[in-house]
Amino acid sequence: MHRARDLGSLLGTHVTAWRHLWERFSFGAGDNADETERLRIVRLHLLHLIQTVSLNSVDLDVGVPARGLHGEAYRGHVLWDELFVLPILNLRTPAVSRGLLLYRYRRLPEAREAALAAGYAGAMYPWQSGSDGREESQRLHLNPASGRWIPDPTHLQRHAGIAIGYNVWQYYQTTDDREFLTHYGAEMLLEIARFWGSIASYDPSRDRYVIKGVMGPDEFHSGYPGANDGGIDNNAYTNVMAVWILLRAKDALDALSSQTRAELLGTLQISADELGRWDDITRKMFIPFHDDGVISQFEGYHELTELDWNAYRERHGNIRRLDRILEAEGDNVNRYKASKQADVLMLFYLLSADELRDLLERLRYRLEPKMIPRTVDYYLARTSHGSTLSAVVHSWVLTRAHREQGVELFFRALRADVVNIEAGTTPEGIHLAAMAGSVDLLQRCFAGIETRGGQLLLNPYWPESLQALNFTIRYREHVLTVHLTGRTVQIASDAGKQQPIQVSCRDKTAGLSPGSRLTFAF
C-alpha cells in the first residue's frame, strides 16, 4: 500500500486510459435526438465490450464469455461469441484479438483429444467450454414452460471450430501478422481443416462429400422428427463453411515460407494424399437446395411441416422460444420449418456475395442473383428470433435487398439488452456478441468494410435514415478515419512511415499513403 499514489494521480491515469480507448473506438453520428440516443447505446455496448476483453487482459489466458463479466448465464462458458466480437477488436485493438486467439491455441491439445475420442482427426473445438477447453455443454435442459427436463444435444454444434478458423484468417487479413500465422494461426487452421476433412464422408451415389449428425446455428433443429439419434445431415452453413476452412488452410500454407511449410506439415504428419482429399472435398461437397433454388437449411428440411405462425402469435404473443412452447404442448419443433435464429443466412453474414458465388461455382453450383433475396425472404418468414444474434444477422442480410427493414432490425439489435427484449434473460448477463454485432453492423455492413485479398474493401450500403457516420479503424498499422454521408465515403490515413495500402470501393481501386485521403462516390 505504501507504493499507492494519491487519488488524484490514480484518477488522472484512469481518465487518460479511457480517453485513449474512446479515441480507438470512436463512433460519431448525426446530431439529431434519435441519432444521439443511438450513439449513446453504441457506446454502452462498446463499454461492455472493452471492459470484458481489455487491453489489460492481452497477456492473460482469457476467452470471450458469452455474457461478458456481467452475469451468471452460461456459467461463464465460452461459445462462439468471438465470431461477432473480433471484427470490432481486429480493427481497433488487434493485440486483444491476438490474445483471444492464443487462448484458443492453448486449448488446441484438448480439441485434438476431443476429435480423437469422437473418431475424427484434427481439432474438434467444443460448443461450450470452460478454463481447460473441454466440452461443457449440458446434456439436459429444463423447459420452464413445461417443468420437464429434456435432452440437450447442442454439443453437436461442431461449427464452433469454423468460427475460430474464420477469426484466425480475418485477424491475419486485417493485421498481416505473419509471425502469428507462422507460429500459431496456420497450425490452428490446418487442424480445424483436418477435422472437417475427416468428418466429411464420400457418398458414391452422389459423387459428393456429406457431413452427417451435426447441428447448425439455428439450434431449434437437433434431429429429424421421430429419430432417436441426434443431429441433422448436410447443414448448408456447416458444409459451405467447412469448404471455406479447407480453402483458407491451403492459403495459410501458401503464405508460409517453404521451410516453415515443410516443417509444419511434417510435425502434423499431413501427407500429400490428405491435402489432395481436402482439395477434392472443396470441389465435391454436397449442398442441399430446394427445387426453386433456395438453399436448404439441411437435407430433408423441405419435407418438414409448415407452422401456422399467426395462430401461435395470437395464442402466445411472444413466440421467440417456440421450441419450449411446442414441447409444453407435447409437440416438437423438429417437425417444423421454424428456426430460432439465422442458419443459412449466416453464409451471407460471413461471406460477401462474390465470395459465396465463387465458392459455390467451385462446387459446381450456381448462385443466381435472385437466389439471395429469395433465400433471405424464405427464412425471414420462418424465424422466431429467439436469440439476440438473430436481429444482428437478419439486419445484415436485409440491408442488401430491403435496406430500411435492415435498419429497423439494426435498431432492434441495439435495444436488445437496453429494454431486455428477451423477456428475462438480460438480468442473467448481457449478450456480448449481440452488443458487439450491433456495432459491427455500422462498420462492416452499412459502411461495407472488408479485409480480404490483401486489400481494404469498401462496399457501402448506407441507409439515408442514418445520416452521417464517422469512425476510426486500424488496418495494417494505418490509423484510418472513415466518414460516410449521403452517397460518399472518405477515408483518411494519419501521418506515419507505414507502407501504402490498397483501398477499393465497388469498382474503383486506389493506393492510400500515410497522411493522405481518398474519396469515393457510390
Coordinates of C-alpha atoms in Angstrom, one line a residue:
M1 CA 0.0 0.0 0.0
H2 CA 2.9 2.4 0.6
R3 CA 3.5 2.4 -3.1
A4 CA 0.0 3.5 -4.0
R5 CA -0.2 7.0 -5.4
D6 CA -2.7 9.6 -4.3
L7 CA -6.3 9.5 -5.6
G8 CA -5.8 12.4 -7.9
S9 CA -2.9 10.7 -9.7
L10 CA -4.8 7.4 -10.0
L11 CA -7.8 9.2 -11.4
G12 CA -5.6 11.0 -13.9
T13 CA -4.2 7.8 -15.3
H14 CA -7.6 6.2 -15.3
V15 CA -9.1 9.2 -17.3
T16 CA -6.1 9.1 -19.7
A17 CA -6.5 5.4 -20.4
W18 CA -10.2 5.8 -21.2
R19 CA -9.6 8.8 -23.4
H20 CA -7.2 6.7 -25.5
L21 CA -9.7 3.8 -25.7
W22 CA -12.5 6.1 -26.8
E23 CA -10.2 7.5 -29.5
R24 CA -9.7 4.0 -30.8
F25 CA -13.4 3.1 -30.5
S26 CA -14.6 6.4 -31.8
F27 CA -18.1 6.5 -33.4
G28 CA -19.8 9.8 -34.3
A29 CA -23.2 10.2 -36.0
G30 CA -25.7 12.8 -36.9
D31 CA -26.7 15.5 -34.4
N32 CA -30.5 14.9 -34.1
A33 CA -32.0 13.5 -31.0
D34 CA -32.6 10.0 -32.4
E35 CA -29.0 9.7 -33.6
T36 CA -27.7 11.0 -30.3
E37 CA -29.7 8.3 -28.4
R38 CA -28.5 5.5 -30.7
L39 CA -24.9 6.6 -30.4
R40 CA -25.3 6.5 -26.6
I41 CA -26.4 2.9 -26.9
V42 CA -23.5 2.1 -29.3
R43 CA -21.1 3.5 -26.7
L44 CA -22.8 1.5 -23.9
H45 CA -22.2 -1.7 -26.0
L46 CA -18.6 -0.7 -26.6
L47 CA -18.2 -0.1 -22.8
H48 CA -19.3 -3.6 -22.0
L49 CA -17.0 -5.0 -24.7
I50 CA -13.8 -3.2 -23.8
Q51 CA -14.4 -4.0 -20.1
T52 CA -14.7 -7.7 -20.8
V53 CA -11.9 -8.1 -23.3
S54 CA -9.5 -5.4 -22.2
L55 CA -6.0 -4.4 -23.2
N56 CA -5.2 -5.3 -19.6
S57 CA -6.0 -9.0 -20.4
V58 CA -3.8 -9.3 -23.5
D59 CA -1.2 -11.4 -21.6
L60 CA -3.8 -13.2 -19.6
D61 CA -5.2 -16.6 -20.5
V62 CA -8.8 -15.5 -21.0
G63 CA -11.5 -16.1 -23.7
V64 CA -14.8 -14.4 -24.6
P65 CA -17.5 -15.4 -22.1
A66 CA -20.9 -15.3 -23.8
R67 CA -22.4 -13.0 -21.2
G68 CA -19.4 -10.9 -20.6
L69 CA -18.4 -10.4 -17.0
H70 CA -21.9 -9.3 -16.0
G71 CA -24.0 -12.3 -15.0
E72 CA -24.2 -16.0 -14.3
A73 CA -25.9 -17.1 -17.5
Y74 CA -24.0 -19.9 -19.3
R75 CA -21.9 -20.3 -16.2
G76 CA -19.2 -18.1 -17.7
H77 CA -18.7 -20.6 -20.6
V78 CA -17.0 -19.7 -23.9
L79 CA -19.1 -20.5 -27.0
W80 CA -18.7 -19.0 -30.5
D81 CA -19.3 -15.4 -29.5
E82 CA -15.9 -14.2 -30.6
L83 CA -17.1 -14.6 -34.2
F84 CA -19.1 -11.4 -33.5
V85 CA -16.6 -9.7 -31.2
L86 CA -13.3 -9.9 -33.1
P87 CA -14.4 -7.9 -36.1
I88 CA -14.6 -4.9 -33.7
L89 CA -11.3 -5.7 -32.0
N90 CA -9.3 -6.5 -35.1
L91 CA -9.8 -3.0 -36.4
R92 CA -9.0 -1.2 -33.2
T93 CA -7.1 -3.3 -30.6
P94 CA -5.5 -6.2 -32.7
A95 CA -3.3 -7.1 -29.7
V96 CA -6.5 -8.1 -27.8
S97 CA -7.7 -10.2 -30.8
R98 CA -4.3 -11.9 -30.9
G99 CA -4.6 -12.7 -27.2
L100 CA -8.0 -14.2 -27.6
L101 CA -6.9 -16.3 -30.5
L102 CA -3.9 -17.6 -28.4
Y103 CA -6.5 -18.6 -25.7
R104 CA -7.9 -20.9 -28.4
Y105 CA -4.4 -22.1 -29.5
R106 CA -3.5 -23.1 -25.9
R107 CA -6.6 -25.4 -26.0
L108 CA -5.7 -27.0 -29.3
P109 CA -4.5 -30.2 -27.5
E110 CA -7.9 -30.6 -25.8
A111 CA -9.6 -30.1 -29.1
R112 CA -7.4 -32.7 -30.7
E113 CA -8.3 -35.2 -27.9
A114 CA -12.0 -34.4 -28.4
A115 CA -11.7 -35.2 -32.1
L116 CA -9.8 -38.4 -31.4
A117 CA -12.4 -39.6 -28.9
A118 CA -15.2 -39.0 -31.4
G119 CA -13.3 -40.9 -34.1
Y120 CA -12.1 -38.0 -36.1
A121 CA -8.7 -36.3 -36.9
G122 CA -7.6 -32.8 -36.3
A123 CA -9.2 -30.5 -33.7
M124 CA -12.8 -30.5 -32.7
Y125 CA -13.4 -27.4 -30.6
P126 CA -16.3 -27.7 -28.2
W127 CA -19.6 -25.8 -28.3
Q128 CA -19.3 -24.7 -24.7
S129 CA -16.1 -24.8 -22.7
G130 CA -14.5 -23.6 -19.5
S131 CA -11.0 -23.0 -18.4
D132 CA -9.5 -26.2 -19.7
G133 CA -11.1 -26.3 -23.1
R134 CA -13.2 -29.5 -22.5
E135 CA -16.8 -29.8 -23.8
E136 CA -19.1 -28.4 -21.1
S137 CA -22.4 -28.3 -22.9
Q138 CA -25.3 -29.5 -20.7
R139 CA -26.9 -32.8 -21.7
L140 CA -30.3 -31.9 -20.2
H141 CA -32.3 -28.7 -20.4
L142 CA -35.1 -27.5 -18.2
N143 CA -38.1 -26.2 -20.1
P144 CA -39.7 -23.6 -17.7
A145 CA -42.8 -23.7 -19.9
S146 CA -43.5 -27.4 -19.0
G147 CA -41.3 -28.0 -16.0
R148 CA -39.7 -31.0 -17.8
W149 CA -36.1 -31.9 -18.3
I150 CA -35.4 -32.7 -22.0
P151 CA -32.3 -33.9 -23.8
D152 CA -29.9 -31.2 -24.9
P153 CA -27.8 -32.2 -27.9
T154 CA -26.3 -28.8 -28.6
H155 CA -22.8 -30.3 -28.3
L156 CA -23.4 -31.4 -31.9
Q157 CA -22.8 -27.8 -33.0
R158 CA -19.4 -28.6 -34.4
H159 CA -19.3 -25.2 -36.2
A160 CA -17.6 -23.6 -33.2
G161 CA -14.3 -24.6 -34.9
I162 CA -15.5 -22.8 -38.1
A163 CA -15.9 -19.6 -36.1
I164 CA -12.3 -20.0 -34.7
G165 CA -10.8 -20.7 -38.1
Y166 CA -12.7 -17.7 -39.6
N167 CA -11.4 -15.4 -36.9
V168 CA -7.8 -16.6 -37.4
W169 CA -8.0 -15.8 -41.1
Q170 CA -9.7 -12.4 -40.6
Y171 CA -7.2 -11.4 -38.0
Y172 CA -4.4 -12.2 -40.4
Q173 CA -6.0 -10.3 -43.2
T174 CA -6.5 -7.2 -41.1
T175 CA -3.1 -7.1 -39.5
D176 CA -0.7 -9.0 -41.8
D177 CA 0.7 -10.5 -38.6
R178 CA 2.9 -13.1 -40.3
E179 CA 4.6 -14.1 -37.0
F180 CA 1.2 -15.1 -35.6
L181 CA 0.3 -17.1 -38.7
T182 CA 3.6 -18.8 -38.8
H183 CA 3.7 -19.9 -35.2
Y184 CA 0.0 -20.3 -34.3
G185 CA -2.6 -19.4 -36.9
A186 CA -1.6 -21.8 -39.6
E187 CA -1.5 -24.7 -37.2
M188 CA -4.9 -23.9 -35.9
L189 CA -6.4 -23.6 -39.4
L190 CA -4.8 -26.9 -40.5
E191 CA -6.0 -28.8 -37.5
I192 CA -9.6 -27.4 -37.9
A193 CA -9.5 -28.2 -41.6
R194 CA -8.3 -31.7 -40.8
F195 CA -11.3 -32.2 -38.6
W196 CA -13.7 -31.2 -41.4
G197 CA -11.7 -33.3 -43.9
S198 CA -12.2 -36.4 -41.6
I199 CA -15.9 -35.8 -40.6
A200 CA -16.8 -35.4 -44.3
S201 CA -17.6 -38.8 -45.9
Y202 CA -17.8 -39.7 -49.6
D203 CA -21.2 -40.6 -51.0
P204 CA -20.5 -42.6 -54.2
S205 CA -24.2 -42.4 -55.3
R206 CA -23.8 -38.6 -55.5
D207 CA -20.1 -38.4 -56.2
R208 CA -20.2 -35.8 -53.4
Y209 CA -19.0 -35.5 -49.8
V210 CA -21.5 -35.3 -47.0
I211 CA -21.4 -34.3 -43.3
K212 CA -23.9 -36.1 -41.0
G213 CA -25.1 -35.8 -37.4
V214 CA -24.4 -32.2 -36.6
M215 CA -26.4 -29.1 -35.6
G216 CA -26.3 -25.7 -37.3
P217 CA -26.5 -22.3 -35.7
D218 CA -30.3 -22.4 -35.7
E219 CA -30.5 -24.6 -32.5
F220 CA -34.2 -25.5 -33.0
H221 CA -33.4 -28.5 -35.2
S222 CA -31.5 -31.0 -33.1
G223 CA -32.6 -34.0 -35.2
Y224 CA -35.2 -35.4 -37.5
P225 CA -38.8 -36.0 -36.5
G226 CA -39.1 -39.3 -34.6
A227 CA -35.4 -40.1 -34.9
N228 CA -33.5 -41.4 -31.9
D229 CA -30.1 -40.2 -32.9
G230 CA -29.3 -36.5 -32.6
G231 CA -28.2 -34.2 -35.3
I232 CA -29.2 -33.5 -38.9
D233 CA -27.3 -34.2 -42.2
N234 CA -25.7 -31.7 -44.6
N235 CA -26.4 -28.5 -42.8
A236 CA -25.8 -25.9 -45.6
Y237 CA -24.0 -23.5 -43.3
T238 CA -21.7 -26.2 -41.9
N239 CA -20.9 -27.7 -45.3
V240 CA -20.2 -24.5 -47.1
M241 CA -18.1 -23.1 -44.3
A242 CA -16.2 -26.4 -44.0
V243 CA -15.1 -25.9 -47.6
W244 CA -14.2 -22.3 -46.8
I245 CA -12.0 -23.5 -43.9
L246 CA -10.3 -26.1 -46.2
L247 CA -9.5 -23.4 -48.7
R248 CA -8.1 -21.0 -46.1
A249 CA -5.9 -23.7 -44.7
K250 CA -4.4 -24.0 -48.2
D251 CA -4.0 -20.2 -48.4
A252 CA -2.3 -20.3 -45.0
L253 CA 0.2 -22.9 -46.2
D254 CA 0.9 -20.8 -49.3
A255 CA 1.6 -17.8 -47.2
L256 CA 4.4 -19.6 -45.3
S257 CA 8.0 -19.9 -46.3
S258 CA 8.8 -23.3 -47.9
Q259 CA 10.9 -24.3 -44.9
T260 CA 8.2 -23.4 -42.4
R261 CA 5.5 -25.1 -44.5
A262 CA 7.5 -28.3 -44.8
E263 CA 8.2 -28.3 -41.0
L264 CA 4.6 -27.8 -40.1
L265 CA 3.3 -30.4 -42.5
G266 CA 5.9 -32.8 -41.1
T267 CA 5.1 -32.0 -37.5
L268 CA 1.4 -32.5 -38.1
Q269 CA 2.1 -35.5 -40.4
I270 CA -0.2 -34.2 -43.1
S271 CA 0.6 -36.0 -46.3
A272 CA 0.1 -35.0 -49.9
D273 CA -2.7 -37.6 -50.1
E274 CA -4.5 -35.8 -47.3
L275 CA -4.1 -32.4 -48.9
G276 CA -5.4 -34.0 -52.1
R277 CA -8.5 -35.2 -50.3
W278 CA -9.1 -31.7 -48.9
D279 CA -8.9 -30.3 -52.4
D280 CA -11.4 -32.9 -53.7
I281 CA -13.8 -32.0 -50.9
T282 CA -13.6 -28.3 -51.9
R283 CA -14.9 -29.4 -55.3
K284 CA -17.4 -32.0 -54.4
M285 CA -19.1 -31.0 -51.1
F286 CA -22.9 -31.6 -51.2
I287 CA -25.1 -28.5 -50.6
P288 CA -28.9 -29.1 -50.4
F289 CA -31.2 -26.8 -52.4
H290 CA -35.0 -26.5 -52.7
D291 CA -36.5 -27.0 -56.2
D292 CA -36.9 -23.2 -56.5
G293 CA -33.2 -22.6 -55.9
V294 CA -33.4 -21.6 -52.3
I295 CA -30.5 -23.0 -50.3
S296 CA -32.0 -25.6 -47.9
Q297 CA -31.1 -25.3 -44.3
F298 CA -30.3 -29.1 -44.2
E299 CA -31.1 -32.2 -46.1
G300 CA -34.7 -33.0 -45.6
Y301 CA -35.8 -29.6 -44.5
H302 CA -38.2 -29.2 -47.3
E303 CA -40.1 -32.2 -46.1
L304 CA -40.9 -30.7 -42.7
T305 CA -44.4 -29.2 -41.8
E306 CA -45.2 -25.6 -42.3
L307 CA -46.0 -23.8 -39.0
D308 CA -49.1 -21.6 -38.6
W309 CA -47.1 -18.7 -37.3
N310 CA -50.1 -16.3 -37.0
A311 CA -52.0 -18.8 -34.9
Y312 CA -49.1 -19.2 -32.4
R313 CA -48.6 -15.5 -32.2
E314 CA -52.3 -15.0 -31.4
R315 CA -52.2 -17.7 -28.7
H316 CA -48.9 -16.9 -27.1
G317 CA -47.8 -13.4 -28.1
N318 CA -44.1 -13.8 -27.6
I319 CA -43.0 -16.9 -29.6
R320 CA -39.3 -16.4 -29.6
R321 CA -38.8 -19.6 -27.7
L322 CA -41.1 -21.6 -29.9
D323 CA -39.3 -24.8 -29.0
R324 CA -40.3 -24.5 -25.4
I325 CA -43.9 -23.7 -26.3
L326 CA -44.2 -26.7 -28.6
E327 CA -42.6 -29.1 -26.1
A328 CA -45.0 -27.9 -23.4
E329 CA -47.9 -28.8 -25.8
G330 CA -46.5 -32.3 -26.3
D331 CA -45.1 -31.3 -29.8
N332 CA -41.6 -31.0 -31.1
V333 CA -40.0 -28.1 -33.1
N334 CA -38.0 -30.6 -35.1
R335 CA -41.2 -31.3 -37.0
Y336 CA -41.5 -27.8 -38.4
K337 CA -39.9 -25.3 -40.8
A338 CA -39.1 -23.0 -38.0
S339 CA -35.8 -21.5 -36.8
K340 CA -34.6 -19.9 -33.6
Q341 CA -32.1 -17.7 -35.5
A342 CA -30.3 -17.3 -38.8
D343 CA -28.7 -20.5 -40.1
V344 CA -28.4 -20.5 -43.9
L345 CA -28.4 -16.7 -43.7
M346 CA -25.1 -16.9 -41.7
L347 CA -23.5 -17.6 -45.0
F348 CA -24.5 -14.1 -46.3
Y349 CA -23.3 -12.6 -43.0
L350 CA -19.8 -14.1 -43.1
L351 CA -19.2 -14.1 -46.8
S352 CA -19.7 -11.5 -49.5
A353 CA -21.9 -12.4 -52.4
D354 CA -18.8 -12.6 -54.6
E355 CA -17.0 -15.0 -52.2
L356 CA -20.1 -17.2 -51.8
R357 CA -20.7 -17.3 -55.6
D358 CA -17.1 -18.3 -56.3
L359 CA -17.2 -21.0 -53.6
L360 CA -20.4 -22.5 -54.9
E361 CA -19.2 -22.4 -58.5
R362 CA -16.1 -24.3 -57.4
L363 CA -18.6 -26.9 -56.1
R364 CA -20.4 -26.8 -59.5
Y365 CA -23.5 -25.0 -58.1
R366 CA -24.8 -21.7 -59.4
L367 CA -25.7 -18.7 -57.2
E368 CA -28.2 -16.8 -59.3
P369 CA -28.6 -13.1 -58.4
K370 CA -32.2 -13.6 -57.4
M371 CA -31.4 -16.6 -55.2
I372 CA -30.0 -14.4 -52.4
P373 CA -33.1 -12.2 -51.8
R374 CA -35.3 -15.3 -52.3
T375 CA -33.4 -17.2 -49.7
V376 CA -33.4 -14.3 -47.3
D377 CA -37.2 -13.8 -47.6
Y378 CA -37.8 -17.5 -47.2
Y379 CA -36.1 -17.9 -43.9
L380 CA -37.1 -14.5 -42.5
A381 CA -40.7 -15.7 -42.7
R382 CA -39.8 -18.9 -40.7
T383 CA -37.6 -17.5 -37.9
S384 CA -38.8 -16.7 -34.4
H385 CA -35.8 -14.6 -33.4
G386 CA -35.3 -16.5 -30.2
S387 CA -31.7 -15.3 -30.0
T388 CA -30.4 -11.7 -29.7
L389 CA -28.0 -12.6 -32.5
S390 CA -30.8 -13.1 -34.9
A391 CA -31.6 -9.4 -35.3
V392 CA -27.9 -8.7 -36.0
V393 CA -27.6 -11.3 -38.8
H394 CA -31.0 -10.5 -40.3
S395 CA -30.3 -6.8 -40.3
W396 CA -27.1 -7.5 -42.2
V397 CA -28.6 -9.6 -44.9
L398 CA -31.8 -7.5 -45.3
T399 CA -29.6 -4.4 -45.9
R400 CA -28.7 -5.7 -49.3
A401 CA -32.2 -6.2 -50.5
H402 CA -34.6 -4.3 -48.1
R403 CA -32.4 -1.5 -46.7
E404 CA -35.0 0.1 -44.4
Q405 CA -36.1 -3.3 -43.0
G406 CA -32.4 -3.8 -42.2
V407 CA -32.3 -0.5 -40.4
E408 CA -35.3 -1.5 -38.3
L409 CA -33.7 -4.7 -37.2
F410 CA -30.5 -2.7 -36.5
F411 CA -32.4 -0.5 -34.1
R412 CA -33.9 -3.7 -32.6
A413 CA -30.4 -5.2 -32.1
L414 CA -29.2 -2.0 -30.4
R415 CA -32.1 -2.2 -27.9
A416 CA -31.9 -5.9 -27.2
D417 CA -30.3 -5.6 -23.8
V418 CA -31.3 -2.0 -23.0
V419 CA -35.0 -3.0 -22.9
N420 CA -34.5 -6.7 -22.1
I421 CA -36.1 -7.8 -25.4
E422 CA -35.5 -11.4 -24.5
A423 CA -38.1 -11.1 -21.7
G424 CA -36.0 -12.1 -18.7
T425 CA -32.5 -13.2 -19.8
T426 CA -30.7 -9.9 -19.7
P427 CA -30.6 -9.9 -15.8
E428 CA -28.6 -13.1 -16.1
G429 CA -26.0 -11.3 -18.1
I430 CA -25.7 -9.0 -21.1
H431 CA -25.4 -10.6 -24.6
L432 CA -21.8 -9.6 -25.5
A433 CA -21.9 -11.0 -29.1
A434 CA -25.2 -9.1 -29.8
M435 CA -23.7 -5.9 -28.4
A436 CA -20.6 -6.2 -30.5
G437 CA -22.5 -7.4 -33.5
S438 CA -24.8 -4.4 -33.4
V439 CA -21.8 -2.0 -33.5
D440 CA -20.2 -4.2 -36.3
L441 CA -23.3 -3.5 -38.4
L442 CA -22.2 0.1 -38.7
Q443 CA -18.7 -0.7 -39.8
R444 CA -18.9 -3.9 -41.9
C445 CA -22.5 -3.9 -43.0
F446 CA -23.6 -0.3 -43.6
A447 CA -20.1 1.0 -44.3
G448 CA -19.2 -2.3 -46.1
I449 CA -15.7 -2.7 -44.8
E450 CA -13.9 -5.9 -45.7
T451 CA -10.4 -7.1 -45.3
R452 CA -9.8 -9.6 -48.0
G453 CA -7.1 -10.5 -50.6
G454 CA -4.6 -8.1 -49.1
Q455 CA -6.9 -5.1 -49.6
L456 CA -9.2 -2.9 -47.6
L457 CA -12.5 -3.1 -49.4
L458 CA -15.4 -0.6 -49.1
N459 CA -18.9 -1.6 -50.3
P460 CA -21.3 0.8 -48.6
Y461 CA -25.0 0.1 -48.2
W462 CA -25.6 3.4 -46.3
P463 CA -29.2 4.0 -45.3
E464 CA -30.3 7.6 -45.7
S465 CA -32.1 7.5 -42.4
L466 CA -28.7 7.1 -40.6
Q467 CA -27.4 10.4 -41.9
A468 CA -23.6 10.7 -41.4
L469 CA -21.1 8.5 -39.6
N470 CA -17.5 8.9 -38.6
F471 CA -15.4 6.2 -37.0
T472 CA -11.7 5.2 -36.6
I473 CA -10.1 1.9 -37.5
R474 CA -6.6 0.4 -37.7
Y475 CA -5.6 -1.6 -40.8
R476 CA -2.1 -2.9 -41.2
E477 CA -0.6 -0.3 -38.9
H478 CA -2.5 2.6 -40.6
V479 CA -4.8 4.7 -38.4
L480 CA -7.7 5.4 -40.6
T481 CA -10.7 7.8 -40.2
V482 CA -13.8 6.8 -42.2
H483 CA -16.5 9.4 -43.0
L484 CA -19.8 8.4 -44.6
T485 CA -22.5 10.7 -45.7
G486 CA -25.1 10.6 -48.4
R487 CA -23.5 8.7 -51.3
T488 CA -19.9 9.5 -50.5
V489 CA -17.3 7.8 -48.3
Q490 CA -14.0 9.4 -47.4
I491 CA -11.1 7.5 -45.8
A492 CA -8.0 9.3 -44.4
S493 CA -4.7 7.9 -43.1
D494 CA -2.8 9.5 -40.2
A495 CA 0.8 10.5 -41.0
G496 CA 3.5 7.9 -40.5
K497 CA 6.0 5.6 -42.2
Q498 CA 3.7 2.7 -43.0
Q499 CA 3.7 1.1 -46.4
P500 CA 0.9 2.3 -48.7
I501 CA -2.2 0.2 -48.8
Q502 CA -4.7 -0.6 -51.5
V503 CA -8.3 0.6 -51.0
S504 CA -11.2 -0.5 -53.2
C505 CA -14.7 0.9 -53.3
R506 CA -17.0 -1.0 -55.6
D507 CA -15.2 -1.0 -59.0
K508 CA -12.6 1.6 -58.1
T509 CA -9.2 1.0 -56.5
A510 CA -6.5 3.4 -55.4
G511 CA -3.4 3.5 -53.2
L512 CA -3.5 5.2 -49.8
S513 CA -0.3 6.5 -48.3
P514 CA 0.2 7.8 -44.7
G515 CA -1.1 11.4 -44.4
S516 CA -3.3 11.2 -47.5
R517 CA -7.0 10.7 -48.1
L518 CA -9.3 9.2 -50.7
T519 CA -12.9 10.0 -51.6
F520 CA -15.3 7.6 -53.3
A521 CA -18.8 8.1 -54.6
F522 CA -21.1 5.1 -54.5

